[in-house]
Short mmCIF file of C-alpha atoms in Angstrom, two decimals:
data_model
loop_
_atom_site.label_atom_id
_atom_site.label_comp_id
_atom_site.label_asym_id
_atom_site.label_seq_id
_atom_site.Cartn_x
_atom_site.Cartn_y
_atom_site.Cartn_z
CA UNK A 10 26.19 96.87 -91.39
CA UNK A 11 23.48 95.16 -93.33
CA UNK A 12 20.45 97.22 -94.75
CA UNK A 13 18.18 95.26 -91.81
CA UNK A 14 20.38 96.86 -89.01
CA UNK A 15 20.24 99.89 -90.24
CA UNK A 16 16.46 100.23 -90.48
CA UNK A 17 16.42 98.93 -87.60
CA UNK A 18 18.27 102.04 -86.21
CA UNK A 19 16.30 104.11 -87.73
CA UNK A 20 13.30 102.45 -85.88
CA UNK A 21 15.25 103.47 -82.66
CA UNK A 22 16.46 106.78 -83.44
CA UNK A 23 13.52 107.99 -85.09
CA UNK A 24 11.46 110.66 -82.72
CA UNK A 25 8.27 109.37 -84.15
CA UNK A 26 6.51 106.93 -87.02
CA UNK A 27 6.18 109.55 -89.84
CA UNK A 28 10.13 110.67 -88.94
CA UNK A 29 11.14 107.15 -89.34
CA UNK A 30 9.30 106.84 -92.56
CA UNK A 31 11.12 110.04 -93.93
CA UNK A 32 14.03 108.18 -93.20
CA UNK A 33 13.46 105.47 -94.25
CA UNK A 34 12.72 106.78 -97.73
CA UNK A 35 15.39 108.85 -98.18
CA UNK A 36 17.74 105.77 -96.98
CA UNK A 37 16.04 104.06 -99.75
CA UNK A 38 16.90 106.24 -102.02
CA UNK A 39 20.73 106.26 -101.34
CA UNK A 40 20.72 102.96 -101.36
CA UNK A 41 18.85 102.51 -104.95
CA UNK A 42 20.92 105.41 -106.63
CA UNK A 43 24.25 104.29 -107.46
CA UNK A 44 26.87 105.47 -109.91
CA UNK A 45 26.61 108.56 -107.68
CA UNK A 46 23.00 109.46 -109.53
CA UNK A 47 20.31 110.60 -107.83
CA UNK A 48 16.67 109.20 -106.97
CA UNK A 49 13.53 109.55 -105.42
CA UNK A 50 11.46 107.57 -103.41
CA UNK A 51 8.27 106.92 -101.88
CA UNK A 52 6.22 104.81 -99.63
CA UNK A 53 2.94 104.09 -100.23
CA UNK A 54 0.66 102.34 -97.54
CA UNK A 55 -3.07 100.85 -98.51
CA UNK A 56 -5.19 100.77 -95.61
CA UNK A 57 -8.93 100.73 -95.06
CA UNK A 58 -9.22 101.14 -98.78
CA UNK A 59 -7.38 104.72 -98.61
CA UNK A 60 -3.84 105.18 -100.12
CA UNK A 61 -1.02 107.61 -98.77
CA UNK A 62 2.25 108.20 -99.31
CA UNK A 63 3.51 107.81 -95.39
CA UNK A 64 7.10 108.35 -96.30
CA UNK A 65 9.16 110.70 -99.36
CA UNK A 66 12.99 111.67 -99.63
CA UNK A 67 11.62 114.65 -101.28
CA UNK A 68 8.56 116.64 -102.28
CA UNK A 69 9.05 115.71 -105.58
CA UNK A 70 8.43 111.94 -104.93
CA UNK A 71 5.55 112.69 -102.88
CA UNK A 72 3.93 114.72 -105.88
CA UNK A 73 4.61 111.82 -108.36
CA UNK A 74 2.86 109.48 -106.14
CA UNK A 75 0.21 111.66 -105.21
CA UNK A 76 -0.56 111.59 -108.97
CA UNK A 77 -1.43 108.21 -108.91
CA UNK A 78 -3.83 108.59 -106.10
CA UNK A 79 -5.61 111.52 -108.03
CA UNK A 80 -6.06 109.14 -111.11
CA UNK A 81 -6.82 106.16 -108.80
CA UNK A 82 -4.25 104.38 -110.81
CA UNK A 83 -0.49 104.08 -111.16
CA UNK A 84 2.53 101.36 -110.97
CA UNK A 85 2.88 101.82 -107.12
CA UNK A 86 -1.45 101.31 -106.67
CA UNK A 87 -0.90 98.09 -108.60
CA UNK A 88 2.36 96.85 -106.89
CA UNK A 89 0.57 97.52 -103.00
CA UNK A 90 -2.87 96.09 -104.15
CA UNK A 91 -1.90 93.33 -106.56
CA UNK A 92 1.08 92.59 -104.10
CA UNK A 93 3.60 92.07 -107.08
CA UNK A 94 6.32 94.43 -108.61
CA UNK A 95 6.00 96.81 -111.43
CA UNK A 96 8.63 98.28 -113.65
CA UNK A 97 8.44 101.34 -116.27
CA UNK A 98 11.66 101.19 -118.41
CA UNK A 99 10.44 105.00 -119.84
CA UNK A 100 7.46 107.24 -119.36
CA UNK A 101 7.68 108.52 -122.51
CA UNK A 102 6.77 105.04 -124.27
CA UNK A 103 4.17 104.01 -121.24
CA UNK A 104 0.21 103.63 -121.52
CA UNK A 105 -0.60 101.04 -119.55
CA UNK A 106 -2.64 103.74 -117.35
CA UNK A 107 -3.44 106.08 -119.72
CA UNK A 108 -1.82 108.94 -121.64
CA UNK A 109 -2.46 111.33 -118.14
CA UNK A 110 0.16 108.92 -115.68
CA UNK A 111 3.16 108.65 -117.90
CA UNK A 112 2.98 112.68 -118.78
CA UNK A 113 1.86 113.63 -115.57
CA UNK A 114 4.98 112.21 -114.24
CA UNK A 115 7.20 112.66 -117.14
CA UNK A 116 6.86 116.78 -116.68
CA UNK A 117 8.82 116.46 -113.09
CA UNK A 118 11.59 115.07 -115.20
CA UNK A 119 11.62 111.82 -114.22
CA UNK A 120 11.75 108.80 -117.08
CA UNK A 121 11.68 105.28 -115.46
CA UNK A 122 9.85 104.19 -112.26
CA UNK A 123 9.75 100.81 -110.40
CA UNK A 124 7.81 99.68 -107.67
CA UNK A 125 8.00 96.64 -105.15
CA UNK A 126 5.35 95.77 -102.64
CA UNK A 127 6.40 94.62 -99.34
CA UNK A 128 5.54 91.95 -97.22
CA UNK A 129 3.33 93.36 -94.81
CA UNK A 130 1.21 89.82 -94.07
CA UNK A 131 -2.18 91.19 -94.63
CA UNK A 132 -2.25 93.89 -91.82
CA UNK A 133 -1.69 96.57 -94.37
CA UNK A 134 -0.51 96.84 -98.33
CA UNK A 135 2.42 98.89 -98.62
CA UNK A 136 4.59 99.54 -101.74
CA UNK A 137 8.32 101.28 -102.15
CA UNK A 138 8.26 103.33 -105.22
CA UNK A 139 11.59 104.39 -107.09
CA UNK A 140 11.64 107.16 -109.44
CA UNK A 141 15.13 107.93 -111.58
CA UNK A 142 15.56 110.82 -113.89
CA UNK A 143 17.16 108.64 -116.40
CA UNK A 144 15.19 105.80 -118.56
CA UNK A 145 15.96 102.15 -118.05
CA UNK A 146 17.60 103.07 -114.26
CA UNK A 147 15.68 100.21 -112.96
CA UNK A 148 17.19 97.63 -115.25
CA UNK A 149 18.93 94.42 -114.35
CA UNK A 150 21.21 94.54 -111.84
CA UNK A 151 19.66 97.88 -110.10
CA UNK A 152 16.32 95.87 -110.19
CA UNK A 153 18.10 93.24 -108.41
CA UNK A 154 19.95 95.32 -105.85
CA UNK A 155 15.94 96.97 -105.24
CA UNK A 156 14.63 93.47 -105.08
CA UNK A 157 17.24 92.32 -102.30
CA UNK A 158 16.69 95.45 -100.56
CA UNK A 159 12.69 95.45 -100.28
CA UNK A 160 12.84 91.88 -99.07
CA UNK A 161 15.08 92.62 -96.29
CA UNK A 162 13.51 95.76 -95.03
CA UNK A 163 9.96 94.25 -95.50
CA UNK A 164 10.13 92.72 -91.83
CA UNK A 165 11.40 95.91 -90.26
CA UNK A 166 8.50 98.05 -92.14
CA UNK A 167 6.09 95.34 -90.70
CA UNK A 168 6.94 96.40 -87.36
CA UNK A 169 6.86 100.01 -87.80
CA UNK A 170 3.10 99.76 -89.14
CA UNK A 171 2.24 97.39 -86.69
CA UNK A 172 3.10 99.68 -83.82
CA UNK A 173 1.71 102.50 -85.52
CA UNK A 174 -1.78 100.82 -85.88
CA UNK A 175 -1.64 99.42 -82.19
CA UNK A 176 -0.96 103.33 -81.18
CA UNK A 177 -3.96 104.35 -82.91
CA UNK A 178 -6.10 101.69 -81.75
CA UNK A 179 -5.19 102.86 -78.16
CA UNK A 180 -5.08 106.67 -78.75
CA UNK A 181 -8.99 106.04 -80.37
CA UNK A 182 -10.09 103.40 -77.34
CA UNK A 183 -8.64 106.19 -74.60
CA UNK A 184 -10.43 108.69 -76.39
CA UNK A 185 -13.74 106.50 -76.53
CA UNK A 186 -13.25 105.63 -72.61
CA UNK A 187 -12.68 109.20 -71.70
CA UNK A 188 -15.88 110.37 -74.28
CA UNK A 189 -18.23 107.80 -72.81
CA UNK A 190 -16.95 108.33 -68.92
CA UNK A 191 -17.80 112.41 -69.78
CA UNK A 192 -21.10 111.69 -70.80
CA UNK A 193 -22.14 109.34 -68.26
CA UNK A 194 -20.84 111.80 -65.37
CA UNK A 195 -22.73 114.39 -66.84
CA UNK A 196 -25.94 112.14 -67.13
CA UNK A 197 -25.34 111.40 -63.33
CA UNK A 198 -25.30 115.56 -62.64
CA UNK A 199 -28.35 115.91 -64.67
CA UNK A 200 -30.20 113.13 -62.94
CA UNK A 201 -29.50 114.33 -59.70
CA UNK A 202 -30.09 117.92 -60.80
CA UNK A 203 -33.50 117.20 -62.01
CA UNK A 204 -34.71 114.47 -60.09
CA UNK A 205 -35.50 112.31 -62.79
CA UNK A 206 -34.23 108.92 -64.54
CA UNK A 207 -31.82 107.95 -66.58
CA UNK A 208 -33.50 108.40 -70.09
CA UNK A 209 -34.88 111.76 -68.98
CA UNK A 210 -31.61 112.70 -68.67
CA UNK A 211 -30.11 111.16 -71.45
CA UNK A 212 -33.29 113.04 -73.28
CA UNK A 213 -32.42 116.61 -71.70
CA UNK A 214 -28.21 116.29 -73.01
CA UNK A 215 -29.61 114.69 -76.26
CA UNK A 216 -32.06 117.69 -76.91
CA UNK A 217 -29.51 120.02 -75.84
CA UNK A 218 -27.09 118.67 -78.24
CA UNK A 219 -29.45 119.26 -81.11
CA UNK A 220 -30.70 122.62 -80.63
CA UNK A 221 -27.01 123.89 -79.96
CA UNK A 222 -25.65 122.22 -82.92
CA UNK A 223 -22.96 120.96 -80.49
CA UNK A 224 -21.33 117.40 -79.74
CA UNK A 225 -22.69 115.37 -77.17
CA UNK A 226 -19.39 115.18 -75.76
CA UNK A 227 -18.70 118.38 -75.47
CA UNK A 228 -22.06 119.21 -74.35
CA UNK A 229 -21.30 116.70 -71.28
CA UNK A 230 -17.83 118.01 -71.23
CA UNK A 231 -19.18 121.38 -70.53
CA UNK A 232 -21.49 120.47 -68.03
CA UNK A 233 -19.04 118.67 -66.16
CA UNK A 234 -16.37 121.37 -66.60
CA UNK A 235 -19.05 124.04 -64.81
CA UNK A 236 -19.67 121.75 -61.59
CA UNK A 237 -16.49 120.48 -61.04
CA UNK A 238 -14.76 123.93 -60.86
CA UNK A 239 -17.57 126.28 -59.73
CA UNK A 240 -20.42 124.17 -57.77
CA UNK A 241 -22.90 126.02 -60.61
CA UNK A 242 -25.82 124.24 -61.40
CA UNK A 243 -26.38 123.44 -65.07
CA UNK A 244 -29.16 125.05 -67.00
CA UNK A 245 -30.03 121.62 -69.31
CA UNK A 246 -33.63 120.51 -67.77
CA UNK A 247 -36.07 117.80 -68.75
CA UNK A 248 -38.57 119.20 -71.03
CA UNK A 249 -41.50 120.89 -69.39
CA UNK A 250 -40.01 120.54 -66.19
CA UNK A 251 -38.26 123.79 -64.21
CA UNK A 252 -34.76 122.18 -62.06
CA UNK A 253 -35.27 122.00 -58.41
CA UNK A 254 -31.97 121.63 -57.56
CA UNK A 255 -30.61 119.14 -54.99
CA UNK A 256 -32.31 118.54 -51.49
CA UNK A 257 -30.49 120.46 -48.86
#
C-alpha cells in the first residue's frame, strides 16, 4: 500500500482533524526513521499570520517546534513561509538563527533537523518537520525518501485542511446566524414590551449591555430565555420611560 492510501485511511479512520493529524505525524515518523532508529515529527500550519504545530508523534517534537514559534524563527518557519525545504546536518555547528535555536533544541537531544513544506496551493502554509537524535540523519538518501514522501502526502494534507477550514467557516456562520436571530427576537420582545421603535429598543439592550458589563448576545439570550419559558416580562426599558406591558 502506497504512503497516499494510507493517509488516506487515516483521513477515514480518524475520529476527528487534530486525531488525524496525530496520526499522521507519528506515521511520518515511522516512515522517516529507518535502520530501526527513532524520530520525531511535527506539523506546522501558517494561517492568518499565526503558526501552530497541528500535529506531533510526541511531546518532544511539539516542544522543539514550539521553540521556533517563541523565537519567531526556525528551519520549519522558513520552510512553511518561504515554501522551500530546509536541512540542519548538526545543531551543534548551526547559527543561521541565532545561538538560542540550535541550543534550545540541541538540550532535548536532538542533532539534525529537516523540514519540507507542502503543497497546500495558497489556502494555508504548512511544513513537516523531522527531528533525529543523530547528526547528518537527514542526509542523502533519507532526504530523498522525506522528499518522495512529502510530495505524495501533500494532496491528502490539502484535503484535511481544506475540510477543516470549511468546518470552521460553518461552525462561525451558524454561530453568527443563531447570535444575530437572538438579538433580533429579543429586540422584537422589547419593542412590543415597551411600545416603542426599533432603535429605542436596540438603545434599551445596548445600554443594558454596558452597564452589566455583559454581551449583547447573552443579554438577548437572557431575555429571550425568561419569556419563552416563563411568560415574565423583562425588566430592560427605554430610558426615562416605565414598561407598560402589552395591551390586553
Amino acid at each position: 500500500m502506497s504512503a497516499t492510501d494510507q493517509v488516506q485511511n487515516l483521513i477515514l479512520e480518524s475520529a476527528d482533524f487534530e486525531d488525524f493529524l496525530n496520526e499522521l505525524a507519528r506515521f511520518s515518523a515511522h516512515q522517516m526513521a529507518g535502520d530501526g532508529d527513532d524520530a520525531l515529527c511535527g506539523i506546522t500550519l501558517l494561517r492568518d499570520r499565526k503558526a501552530a504545530t497541528i500535529g506531533w508523534s510526541s511531546e518532544t517534537a511539539r516542544e522543539v517546534d514550539e521553540i521556533q514559534y517563541s523565537l519567531a524563527q526556525g528551519p520549519c518557519l522558513t520552510a512553511a513561509k518561504e515554501e522551500r525545504e530546509v536541512h540542519v546536518p548538526d545543531l551543534l555547528q548551526e547559527d543561521r538563527w541565532g545561538p538560542d535555536y540550535a541550543s534550545a533544541v540541541a538540550s532535548h537531544g536532538l542533532r539534525s533537523v529537516l523540514s519540507l513544506p507542502f503543497n497546500l496551493q495558497g489556502e494555508a502554509k504548512a511544513a513537516l518537520n523531522l527531528y533525529s537524535d543523530a547528526p547528518h540523519k537527514f542526509d542523502g538518501p533519507a532526504a530523498d525518501r522525506a522528499r518522495d514522501f512529502t510530495r505524495e502526502i501533500s494532496e491528502a494534507l490539502r484535503l484535511a485542511v481544506r475540510f477543516s477550514l470549511h468546518a470552521d467557516s460553518a461552525s462561525n456562520l451558524r454561530a453568527t446566524l443563531e447570535s444575530r436571530t437572538i438579538i433580533d427576537i429579543a429586540i422584537g420582545i422589547v419593542m412590543a414590551q415597551n411600545r416603542c421603535s426599533q432603535e429605542a429598543a436596540v438603545e434599551i439592550l445596548t445600554e443594558a449591555s454596558s452597564n452589566s458589563n455583559t454581551k449583547l448576545r447573552d443579554i438577548a439570550k437572557s431575555l429571550v430565555d425568561s419569556v419563552g419559558g416563563s411568560g415574565a416580562r423583562t425588566h430592560y426599558q427605554e430610558p426615562g420611560k416605565v414598561s407598560q406591558g402589552p395591551r390586553a
